[in-house]
N, CA and C of each residue as an Amber inpcrd file, in Angstrom:
protein
   591
   6.0710000 -27.8610000  11.7140000   6.1070000 -28.0580000  10.0340000
   5.1000000 -28.3480000   9.9760000   4.4440000 -29.5330000  10.3120000
   3.5160000 -30.1300000  10.0110000   1.8960000 -29.4770000  10.0210000
   2.3330000 -28.1490000  10.9690000   1.1220000 -27.2030000  10.9810000
   1.5790000 -26.3040000   9.6900000   2.3190000 -26.1440000   9.7170000
   3.0590000 -24.7160000   8.2510000   2.4760000 -25.3620000   7.1990000
   2.4970000 -26.7770000   7.0930000   2.1210000 -27.6090000   5.9580000
  -0.2390000 -27.6620000   5.9220000  -0.0870000 -27.6450000   6.8010000
  -1.7520000 -28.0190000   7.1220000  -2.4660000 -26.3660000   6.8080000
  -1.6070000 -25.1850000   7.2780000  -2.3870000 -24.1070000   7.2230000
  -2.1530000 -23.8750000   5.4560000  -1.1120000 -24.2920000   4.9540000
  -1.3310000 -24.6080000   3.3850000  -2.1880000 -25.1200000   3.0680000
  -2.3060000 -26.2060000   3.0920000  -3.1530000 -26.9800000   2.7870000
  -4.7400000 -26.3360000   2.4440000  -4.6640000 -25.8740000   3.3640000
  -6.4130000 -25.7410000   4.2120000  -6.5420000 -24.2070000   3.5630000
  -5.8220000 -23.9140000   2.6920000  -5.3670000 -22.4830000   1.7480000
  -5.9950000 -21.6560000   3.0790000  -5.1400000 -21.5580000   3.9570000
  -5.1290000 -20.2700000   4.6880000  -3.9000000 -19.8100000   4.5180000
  -3.1840000 -18.6080000   4.6100000  -1.9950000 -17.4140000   4.6070000
  -1.5200000 -17.9770000   6.0210000  -0.6280000 -18.3710000   5.6700000
   0.8990000 -18.1980000   7.1700000   1.5400000 -16.5150000   7.0660000
   1.7210000 -15.6590000   6.3550000   2.1190000 -14.5790000   6.5910000
   1.5820000 -13.8530000   6.4770000   1.4140000 -12.5590000   6.9570000
   1.1050000 -11.2400000   6.1840000   1.6320000 -10.6280000   5.0430000
   2.5350000 -11.1240000   4.4610000   2.9070000 -10.3570000   2.5920000
   2.2370000 -11.5940000   1.6460000   1.8250000 -13.0170000   2.5860000
   0.6810000 -13.4970000   1.3590000  -0.3760000 -13.5270000   1.6150000
  -1.3600000 -13.6570000  -0.0090000  -2.1020000 -13.9710000   0.1130000
  -3.0740000 -12.8040000  -0.4900000  -2.3240000 -11.5320000  -0.8510000
  -2.6030000 -10.4880000  -1.7280000  -3.0350000 -10.8400000  -3.5900000
  -3.8030000 -10.7570000  -3.8120000  -4.3460000 -10.7550000  -5.1250000
  -4.8810000  -9.6070000  -6.1330000  -2.9630000  -8.6690000  -6.1240000
  -2.9300000  -7.6400000  -7.6050000  -1.8780000  -8.4250000  -8.1010000
  -2.2600000  -7.9390000  -9.1950000  -1.0160000  -8.5900000 -10.5750000
  -0.0070000  -7.5740000 -10.0290000   0.8740000  -7.7060000 -10.1820000
   1.9630000  -6.8650000  -9.6430000   2.6490000  -6.7530000 -10.7650000
   2.8260000  -7.1480000 -12.4030000   3.0760000  -6.4500000 -13.4910000
   4.4320000  -6.8380000 -13.4770000   4.8820000  -8.0310000 -12.1410000
   6.4390000  -8.1440000 -12.9180000   7.1800000  -7.9160000 -14.1440000
   6.7470000  -8.3520000 -14.9310000   7.3450000  -8.6260000 -16.5670000
   6.8340000  -7.1920000 -17.4200000   6.2970000  -6.7270000 -17.2680000
   6.0830000  -5.4150000 -17.5150000   6.2090000  -4.4890000 -16.7310000
   6.7320000  -4.3900000 -15.1890000   6.6550000  -3.4880000 -14.9940000
   7.8980000  -1.9580000 -15.0260000   8.7600000  -2.6280000 -15.3500000
  10.2380000  -0.9770000 -15.4970000   9.0100000  -0.6840000 -16.7000000
   8.9050000  -1.0620000 -18.5250000   7.5120000  -0.1390000 -18.4980000
   6.5810000   0.9520000 -18.8550000   6.5220000  -0.0300000 -17.2990000
   4.2340000   0.9170000 -17.7340000   4.0140000   0.6360000 -16.8820000
   4.4330000   0.7670000 -15.5450000   4.3710000   0.8950000 -13.7480000
   4.3410000   2.9170000 -13.4530000   5.2690000   3.2920000 -13.7070000
   5.4060000   4.8530000 -13.6520000   3.5500000   5.0780000 -14.1730000
   3.6860000   4.6590000 -15.4240000   2.5590000   5.2590000 -16.0420000
   1.3640000   5.5130000 -15.0480000   0.6920000   4.5270000 -14.0120000
   0.3940000   4.4630000 -13.3840000  -0.9020000   5.0700000 -12.5910000
   1.0870000   5.2790000 -11.7500000   0.5040000   6.7350000 -10.8140000
  -0.1530000   7.7390000 -11.5960000   0.4110000   8.3670000 -12.6710000
  -0.5910000   9.4620000 -13.2850000  -2.4190000   8.5860000 -13.7190000
  -2.6460000   7.9700000 -13.9230000  -3.3870000   7.6090000 -14.7950000
  -4.7470000   7.3700000 -14.2480000  -5.3850000   7.9480000 -14.9310000
  -6.4920000   9.1450000 -14.6300000  -7.6310000   7.6180000 -13.7520000
  -7.7500000   6.7540000 -13.7520000  -8.3120000   4.9950000 -13.4570000
  -7.4700000   5.0230000 -12.0970000  -6.8030000   5.3430000 -11.9340000
  -5.9120000   4.9310000 -10.6950000  -6.6960000   4.7870000  -9.6420000
  -6.4310000   4.0540000  -8.2220000  -7.2060000   4.3640000  -7.2560000
  -5.9670000   4.2570000  -6.0550000  -6.0530000   5.1900000  -4.4530000
  -5.1610000   5.4310000  -3.9560000  -5.5190000   5.2190000  -2.9650000
  -4.4580000   4.2040000  -2.1070000  -4.6200000   3.8470000  -0.1700000
  -3.7980000   4.9630000   0.1900000  -4.3860000   5.4290000   1.2410000
  -3.6940000   6.8320000   2.0770000  -2.9990000   6.4300000   3.2290000
  -2.1160000   6.3660000   3.7440000  -1.2500000   6.3910000   4.6950000
  -0.5180000   7.6600000   5.6940000  -0.9140000   8.4270000   6.7950000
   0.2870000   8.4050000   7.7660000   1.2590000   8.6940000   6.7120000
   2.0070000  10.0800000   7.6860000   2.9160000  10.3200000   7.4780000
   4.1060000   9.6980000   8.4120000   3.2960000   8.5920000   9.4190000
   4.2840000   7.8920000  10.5410000   4.5310000   6.5150000   9.8010000
   3.2040000   6.7170000   8.7160000   2.8100000   4.8920000   8.5130000
   2.5340000   3.5650000   9.1850000   1.6510000   4.2890000  10.1250000
   1.5390000   3.5360000  10.9010000   0.1450000   3.7530000  11.5100000
  -0.4050000   3.9860000  10.4260000  -1.9400000   4.6190000   9.9200000
  -2.2280000   4.1570000   8.8470000  -3.9000000   3.7010000   8.5900000
  -4.1240000   3.9160000   7.2720000  -5.6200000   4.1740000   6.6930000
  -6.1900000   4.4450000   6.3910000  -7.5970000   4.6220000   5.9430000
  -8.3240000   3.5200000   5.8250000  -9.7640000   3.4080000   7.0980000
  -9.6730000   1.9730000   6.3190000 -11.6190000   2.4440000   6.8040000
 -12.4580000   1.2200000   6.4080000 -13.3880000   2.1170000   6.4730000
 -14.4430000   0.0560000   6.5950000 -15.4750000   0.7290000   7.4300000
 -16.0200000  -0.4350000   8.1200000 -17.0640000  -0.8500000   6.7600000
 -17.4490000   0.2400000   6.2170000 -18.9210000   0.0730000   5.4490000
 -19.2170000   0.2890000   4.0720000 -17.4710000  -0.0020000   3.2440000
 -17.4040000   0.5540000   1.9210000 -17.1690000  -1.4730000   1.3130000
 -17.8170000  -1.1070000   0.2510000 -17.2140000  -2.4320000  -0.4860000
 -16.2520000  -2.7420000  -1.1060000 -15.4620000  -3.6250000  -1.6210000
 -14.1350000  -2.6720000  -2.0610000 -14.1560000  -4.1060000  -2.8640000
 -13.0440000  -2.7400000  -4.5050000 -12.9970000  -4.4300000  -5.3900000
 -11.9150000  -4.9710000  -4.7830000 -10.8370000  -4.4650000  -4.2840000
  -9.7950000  -5.2610000  -3.6440000 -10.6980000  -6.5300000  -2.9870000
 -12.0290000  -6.5900000  -2.2770000 -11.8220000  -7.8830000  -1.8230000
 -11.7190000  -9.1950000  -1.9930000 -11.9890000 -10.3730000  -1.4950000
 -12.0220000 -11.7590000  -2.3080000 -13.1000000 -12.1280000  -1.9390000
 -14.1000000 -12.5470000  -2.6710000 -14.9880000 -13.1650000  -2.2670000
 -15.3710000 -14.5370000  -1.3970000 -14.6180000 -14.9960000  -1.1360000
 -14.0100000 -16.0110000   0.1820000 -13.8980000 -15.4730000   1.1610000
 -14.0520000 -13.8480000   1.3390000 -13.5870000 -13.2340000   2.6240000
 -14.9200000 -13.0340000   2.8350000 -14.8830000 -13.2750000   4.5240000
 -16.2520000 -12.7970000   5.0050000 -16.3930000 -10.9740000   5.4110000
 -17.6090000 -10.2680000   5.2520000 -17.8150000  -9.2080000   5.9020000
 -18.1380000  -8.6730000   6.8940000 -18.1560000  -9.6880000   7.8390000
 -19.3030000  -9.8660000   9.5710000 -17.5730000  -9.0600000   9.7140000
 -17.1870000  -7.4480000  10.8900000 -17.1590000  -7.5020000  11.4570000
 -15.2200000  -7.5220000  10.6320000 -15.6740000  -6.7180000   9.2960000
 -14.4360000  -6.2160000   8.5100000 -14.0940000  -4.9670000   8.6170000
 -12.7330000  -5.1760000   8.0060000 -12.6730000  -3.0320000   7.8580000
 -12.1960000  -3.8580000   5.9890000 -12.2200000  -2.5710000   5.7440000
 -11.6790000  -2.5850000   4.1820000 -10.7880000  -1.2070000   3.5870000
  -9.9320000  -1.3620000   2.7380000  -9.1720000  -0.1600000   2.5360000
  -9.9160000   0.5050000   2.1070000  -9.6880000   1.9260000   2.2070000
 -10.6520000   3.0870000   1.6150000  -9.4750000   3.1470000   0.4960000
 -10.3710000   2.9150000  -0.5360000  -9.4060000   3.5550000  -2.3940000
 -10.1910000   5.3860000  -2.5990000  -9.1180000   5.5070000  -2.4950000
  -9.6940000   7.1610000  -3.0220000  -9.6800000   7.3220000  -4.6610000
 -10.2830000   7.8640000  -5.4870000  -9.4210000   7.6120000  -6.7060000
  -7.9650000   8.9330000  -7.2120000  -8.0560000   9.7880000  -7.8230000
  -7.0470000  10.6480000  -8.3420000  -7.1050000  11.7410000  -7.7290000
  -8.2900000  12.3270000  -8.2780000  -8.9620000  13.7840000  -7.9080000
  -9.0620000  13.9160000  -6.3680000  -9.6710000  13.2590000  -5.4190000
  -9.7260000  13.1350000  -3.9150000  -9.1120000  14.5010000  -3.9050000
  -9.4040000  15.0760000  -2.9960000  -8.9880000  16.2600000  -2.3780000
  -7.6230000  16.0200000  -0.6860000  -8.2420000  14.4830000  -0.2470000
  -7.1190000  14.0180000   0.5780000  -5.6240000  13.5930000  -0.1010000
  -6.0140000  13.6720000  -1.4260000  -4.6790000  13.2130000  -1.5070000
  -3.7390000  14.2680000  -2.2930000  -4.1610000  15.9430000  -2.3930000
  -3.0280000  16.8710000  -2.2590000  -1.9970000  17.6700000  -1.6390000
  -2.4070000  16.4520000  -0.3970000  -1.2570000  16.6830000   0.8120000
  -0.2300000  15.3300000   0.6880000   0.2230000  15.2930000  -0.6960000
   1.2520000  14.2320000  -0.1120000   2.0430000  14.5310000   0.0080000
   3.0430000  13.7180000   0.3890000   4.4200000  13.6630000   0.9110000
   5.9900000  13.3100000   0.1570000   6.4310000  14.3260000  -0.2090000
   7.0760000  15.1040000  -0.9080000   8.5330000  14.0760000  -0.3440000
   8.5210000  13.9490000   0.8120000  10.1630000  12.8400000   0.7790000
  10.3450000  11.2890000  -0.2380000   8.3380000  11.1110000   0.0620000
   8.2010000   9.2370000  -0.6970000   7.8040000   8.9810000  -1.3380000
   7.8990000   8.1580000  -2.6850000   7.5160000   8.4040000  -3.7120000
   5.9850000   7.5040000  -3.7640000   5.0800000   8.1020000  -4.3440000
   3.8910000   6.9310000  -4.6840000   3.7360000   6.1080000  -5.2840000
   3.1420000   5.1980000  -5.0860000   3.3500000   3.7420000  -5.4600000
   2.7150000   2.4110000  -6.2310000   2.8640000   1.7810000  -6.9970000
   2.1180000   1.4490000  -8.1570000   2.6340000  -0.4610000  -7.4220000
   1.1040000  -0.7790000  -6.4750000   0.9490000  -1.3870000  -6.0760000
   0.2480000  -3.2080000  -6.7950000  -0.3290000  -2.6570000  -8.2530000
  -1.0220000  -3.4030000  -9.3240000  -2.3370000  -3.3500000  -9.0730000
  -2.5150000  -4.4720000 -10.2610000  -4.1590000  -4.0530000 -10.6520000
  -4.8340000  -5.2710000  -9.4140000  -6.3320000  -4.7750000  -9.8370000
  -7.5610000  -5.6190000  -8.5280000  -7.7530000  -6.1920000 -10.0360000
  -8.1430000  -7.7250000  -9.5010000  -9.3300000  -8.1350000 -10.1160000
  -9.8940000  -7.5300000 -11.2780000 -10.3600000  -6.2880000 -11.5430000
 -11.6010000  -5.8830000 -12.1880000 -10.4970000  -4.9350000 -13.1540000
  -8.8510000  -5.6330000 -13.2480000  -8.3230000  -3.9780000 -13.8750000
  -8.0610000  -3.2100000 -13.2470000  -8.3770000  -2.6070000 -12.1870000
  -8.3250000  -0.9020000 -12.0070000  -6.9000000  -0.5900000 -10.9250000
  -6.1140000  -0.1000000 -11.5090000  -4.5410000   0.3970000 -11.0600000
  -5.0490000   0.6620000  -9.3510000  -4.5560000  -0.0640000  -8.8980000
  -4.1940000   0.4900000  -7.2510000  -2.4360000   1.5310000  -6.8290000
  -2.4700000   1.8410000  -6.2740000  -0.9610000   2.5220000  -6.0790000
  -1.5780000   2.6750000  -4.2320000  -0.5210000   3.2710000  -3.4580000
  -0.4920000   3.6760000  -2.1160000   0.2190000   4.8330000  -2.3040000
   0.0120000   6.2110000  -1.5320000   0.3070000   7.1020000  -1.2920000
   0.4700000   7.6500000   0.9880000   1.4930000   8.4560000   0.8640000
   1.5940000   8.7910000   1.7410000   0.8870000   9.8800000   2.5980000
   0.8110000  10.2880000   3.1660000   0.0410000  11.8070000   2.9840000
   0.8760000  12.5430000   4.0020000   1.1740000  14.2250000   4.0780000
   2.3930000  14.5140000   4.7540000   1.8330000  15.4730000   5.8400000
   0.4540000  15.6110000   6.4680000  -0.4580000  15.8420000   7.4510000
  -0.1670000  14.7460000   8.8300000   0.1250000  15.7810000   9.7440000
   0.3110000  14.6280000  11.1700000  -0.9200000  14.1490000  11.6740000
  -1.0210000  12.9120000  12.6780000  -2.4910000  12.2730000  12.4090000
  -3.6880000  12.7460000  12.4940000  -3.5850000  13.6880000  13.0860000
  -5.0660000  14.8460000  14.0960000  -5.3860000  15.3330000  12.6820000
  -4.5160000  15.9040000  12.1330000  -4.8630000  16.4520000  10.6520000
  -5.8220000  16.0220000  10.2350000  -4.9410000  14.9760000  10.0200000
  -5.0350000  14.2180000   8.5700000  -7.0200000  13.1820000   9.3180000
  -7.0710000  12.7020000  10.1370000  -7.7530000  12.2930000  10.8560000
  -9.2080000  12.7680000  10.9650000  -9.0220000  14.4840000  11.0860000
 -10.3900000  15.5230000  10.8620000 -10.9570000  15.8000000   9.1900000
  -9.6630000  15.7490000   8.1600000 -10.3640000  15.2750000   7.2880000
 -11.1530000  14.0760000   6.1480000 -10.1000000  13.1100000   6.9440000
 -10.6330000  11.3600000   6.1680000 -12.3320000  11.7920000   7.0270000
 -12.6980000  12.1190000   8.4200000 -13.3980000  11.8710000   8.8070000
 -15.0630000  12.6370000   8.0740000 -14.1840000  14.0500000   7.8270000
 -15.0220000  15.4240000   7.1910000 -15.5770000  15.1720000   5.2740000
 -14.4070000  14.2930000   5.0220000 -15.0180000  13.9450000   3.9230000
 -15.1840000  12.6120000   3.1070000 -14.5280000  11.5280000   3.7890000
 -15.5910000  10.3250000   3.8830000 -16.4340000   9.1630000   5.7030000
 -18.1530000   9.7240000   4.6980000 -18.3740000   8.8670000   5.9450000
 -18.0640000   7.6330000   6.0800000 -18.0560000   7.1280000   7.0540000
 -17.3130000   5.5070000   8.0870000 -15.5210000   5.5270000   8.0810000
 -15.5080000   6.0590000   7.4530000 -14.0220000   6.4930000   7.4840000
 -13.4930000   6.3920000   8.1880000 -11.8400000   5.8280000   9.1500000
 -11.4110000   6.5650000   9.6480000  -9.8620000   6.0140000   9.6020000
  -8.9270000   6.6850000  10.7400000  -7.3640000   6.8910000  10.2560000
  -7.0000000   5.2610000  11.7350000  -6.9280000   3.7460000  11.1090000
  -6.3980000   3.2490000  11.8610000  -5.1070000   2.6300000  11.8810000
  -4.8580000   2.5160000  13.0030000  -3.6070000   1.9860000  13.3250000
  -3.3090000   0.6240000  12.7820000  -2.4100000   0.4210000  11.0040000
  -2.7410000  -1.1300000  10.6990000  -2.0830000  -2.5540000  11.7320000
  -1.4920000  -1.9420000  12.8440000  -0.7080000  -3.2600000  12.9990000
  -2.3840000  -3.8520000  14.0370000  -2.9770000  -2.8540000  14.5740000
  -3.9070000  -3.6240000  15.2630000  -4.8280000  -3.7720000  13.9940000
  -4.9700000  -3.0040000  13.4060000  -6.2460000  -3.4400000  12.4650000
  -5.9420000  -5.1940000  11.7150000  -4.5980000  -5.3270000  11.4880000
  -4.6820000  -6.7860000  10.4200000  -4.1040000  -7.8160000  11.8220000
  -4.2670000  -7.9550000  13.1260000  -3.9640000  -8.5110000  13.9060000
  -4.9640000  -9.3530000  14.7170000  -6.4630000  -9.5450000  14.2360000
  -7.9790000  -9.8330000  13.8780000  -8.2520000  -9.6070000  15.2960000
  -8.7290000  -8.8490000  16.4350000  -8.8030000  -8.3530000  17.5010000
 -10.0640000  -7.8740000  17.0860000 -11.3980000  -8.4340000  17.5850000
 -12.5930000  -7.2750000  17.1830000 -12.5510000  -7.0350000  16.0450000
 -13.4160000  -6.1800000  15.5720000 -12.8740000  -5.5740000  14.0740000
 -12.2270000  -5.1810000  12.7470000 -11.2870000  -6.1830000  11.6510000
 -10.5280000  -6.5430000  11.4700000 -10.4140000  -6.2480000  10.1790000
  -8.7690000  -6.0970000   9.5460000  -9.1720000  -5.8420000   7.6350000
  -8.8700000  -7.1000000   7.7510000  -9.0550000  -7.7530000   5.8330000
  -8.9510000  -8.5760000   5.9110000  -8.5940000  -8.9750000   5.7960000
  -7.8560000 -10.4130000   5.0470000  -6.6260000 -10.9740000   5.2000000
  -5.3580000 -10.3140000   3.5410000  -6.1620000 -10.7810000   3.3120000
  -5.8610000  -9.4640000   1.6350000  -5.6450000  -8.6500000   1.1930000
  -6.2880000  -7.5660000   2.7450000  -6.2510000  -5.8960000   2.5570000
  -4.9180000  -5.8730000   3.3440000  -4.6200000  -7.0560000   4.5970000
  -3.4370000  -6.6150000   5.2580000  -2.3860000  -6.7220000   4.4390000
  -2.4610000  -8.0940000   3.2380000  -1.3430000  -8.3200000   2.4120000
  -0.9680000  -6.7890000   1.8560000  -2.2430000  -6.5210000   1.4860000
  -1.7210000  -5.2670000   0.3140000  -1.0370000  -4.5090000   0.6800000
  -2.1400000  -3.6610000   2.5770000  -1.2620000  -2.6620000   2.9830000
  -0.0690000  -3.3890000   3.3100000   0.3520000  -4.3410000   4.1340000
   1.9590000  -4.4010000   4.3050000   3.2480000  -4.6150000   3.3470000
   2.5170000  -4.7100000   1.5670000   3.1170000  -4.7300000   1.2000000
   3.6160000  -3.2340000   0.5360000   2.5430000  -2.4750000   1.0120000
   2.9730000  -0.8580000   0.5190000   4.0470000  -0.5340000   1.1270000
   3.6950000  -0.8280000   3.0040000   4.5200000   0.0090000   3.9700000
   5.6420000  -0.7410000   3.7320000   5.6680000  -1.8840000   3.4330000
   7.4350000  -2.8580000   3.2680000   8.0670000  -2.0840000   2.3680000
   7.2910000  -1.5370000   1.1790000   8.3570000  -0.8020000   0.5980000
   8.2710000   1.0540000   0.4540000   7.5940000   1.5050000   1.3370000
   7.7080000   3.0640000   1.9540000   8.8700000   2.6070000   2.8320000
   9.3110000   1.7540000   3.5810000  10.2020000   2.0660000   4.6610000
  11.4140000   1.5340000   3.5180000  11.3510000   0.5510000   2.5370000
  12.6820000   0.8020000   1.8650000  12.7200000   1.9010000   1.4900000
  11.5590000   2.5120000   0.7130000  12.2180000   4.0890000   0.0490000
  12.7690000   5.3010000   1.5480000  12.6570000   5.1330000   2.8330000
  12.5210000   5.8300000   3.3530000  14.8030000   5.3790000   4.0360000
  14.5150000   3.9650000   4.2140000  15.8970000   3.9260000   4.2170000
  17.2830000   3.7770000   3.2310000  16.7360000   4.0490000   1.6130000
  17.7430000   3.6770000   0.8010000  17.2640000   5.2200000  -0.1260000
  18.0040000   5.7580000   0.1090000  17.1500000   7.2750000  -0.1870000
  18.7470000   7.5830000  -0.4640000  19.6930000   6.6450000  -0.1220000
  21.4650000   7.2170000  -1.0310000  21.9420000   5.8500000  -1.3230000
  22.6450000   5.9950000  -2.0530000  23.3620000   4.5390000  -2.8080000
  24.3870000   3.9450000  -1.6340000  24.1060000   2.7410000  -0.8550000
  25.4220000   2.0080000  -0.0630000  26.9950000   1.5510000  -0.9890000
  27.0220000   2.1670000  -1.8040000  28.3370000   2.4520000  -2.1700000
  29.3900000   3.0200000  -2.3830000  28.2480000   4.8130000  -3.4420000
  29.1360000   5.6150000  -3.3670000  28.4600000   7.0380000  -2.8350000
  27.2510000   6.6400000  -2.3660000  26.5470000   7.5940000  -1.2070000
  26.0800000   8.5260000  -1.9580000  25.7370000   8.6990000  -3.6090000
  24.7080000   9.2360000  -4.5720000  23.3530000   9.3540000  -4.3670000
  22.7980000  10.0200000  -4.5500000  21.2130000   9.7700000  -4.3600000
  20.6830000   9.1480000  -5.5180000  19.4660000   8.3590000  -4.6190000
  19.3280000   7.2860000  -5.2690000  17.6290000   7.8090000  -5.7960000
  17.0640000   7.5590000  -6.9790000  16.1050000   7.9300000  -7.8030000
  15.0760000   6.7530000  -7.4210000  13.9860000   6.5370000  -6.9050000
  12.2910000   5.7350000  -7.5030000  11.9090000   5.4530000  -8.8150000
  11.6000000   4.3210000  -8.8840000  12.0500000   3.5570000 -10.5720000
  10.3440000   2.0150000 -10.3040000  10.5260000   2.4340000 -11.6930000
   9.2930000   0.7110000 -11.5430000   7.9320000   0.9470000 -10.7330000
   7.2680000   2.3130000 -10.9060000   6.2570000   2.5860000  -9.8200000
   6.6050000   2.7660000  -8.6510000   7.7020000   2.9560000  -8.0120000
   8.4830000   2.7280000  -6.6510000   8.5740000   1.4220000  -6.4700000
   9.1160000   0.3100000  -6.4520000   9.8680000  -1.2670000  -6.3790000
  10.6180000  -1.1210000  -6.2840000  11.2340000  -0.2260000  -7.0130000
  13.0370000   0.0160000  -7.1690000  13.4920000   1.2740000  -6.6570000
  14.7320000   1.2720000  -7.1130000  15.1490000   2.9850000  -6.5250000
  16.5730000   2.5290000  -7.9740000  16.3900000   3.4300000  -8.2750000
  18.1760000   3.5820000  -9.0690000  18.9080000   4.7240000  -8.5410000
  20.5720000   4.2860000  -8.6980000  21.5240000   4.9300000  -8.0660000
  22.2040000   6.1780000  -9.5070000  22.1160000   7.5160000  -8.5770000
  22.4180000   8.1130000  -9.5790000  23.5250000   8.4000000 -10.9850000
  24.2350000   7.3600000 -10.2850000  26.1180000   7.5550000 -11.1440000
  26.2620000   5.8740000 -11.6160000  25.0890000   5.2330000 -10.9540000
  25.7690000   3.9610000 -11.3590000  25.0390000   2.6300000 -11.0100000
  23.9910000   1.9730000 -10.1970000  23.8300000   0.7430000 -10.2190000
  22.2780000   0.8800000  -9.5460000  21.2990000  -0.0470000  -9.8960000
  20.5660000  -0.5250000  -8.7770000  19.9180000  -1.4720000  -8.2690000
  19.1230000  -0.7460000  -6.8790000  18.7240000  -1.2860000  -5.8040000
  16.9880000  -1.7960000  -5.4690000  17.4430000  -3.0890000  -5.2780000
  16.1550000  -3.3460000  -4.4880000  15.7780000  -3.8280000  -3.5530000
  14.2790000  -3.1480000  -3.1930000  13.8230000  -4.2510000  -2.0370000
  14.6810000  -5.7760000  -1.5640000
């Protein structure tokens, strides 16, 4: 317990889910979140269809990076603009998710590709210099070049929401199909009730 408190006091983040610095719009999410999924200012994090891989780069300055994070041997989440060709092949099984606003007030969303890893890797390498499709878990582990903690936190949050959507397509009470709402942070039973992660 003392080690945990020392970690908190030092400003370090004890879990994968803490440390992200997006404004998630918790109070206004119901009214506004879905609009950011189609906003031309939005930027997207791209996951593979297996949810195990994400597009990362060692060369990009990111609007998601914290000033206190070292850039040496650090990978960044690649943020794709709304009109990027890589976003054409989005999964039809999983919704796009609004994650929140960056510190510069840019809407940040996440999507899943419908392409197999090999095909997605080819497209990423042909369109984005210095970008790669890398496994999220090993990139966040801190071995060699790794994803910064704030980027790991954002990616882990997105992945957990995608997994929630995969597992809750139907209402657990009545069996009716559920529908994504609030920018992907919730699902609503098509008959009666809200489901939350």
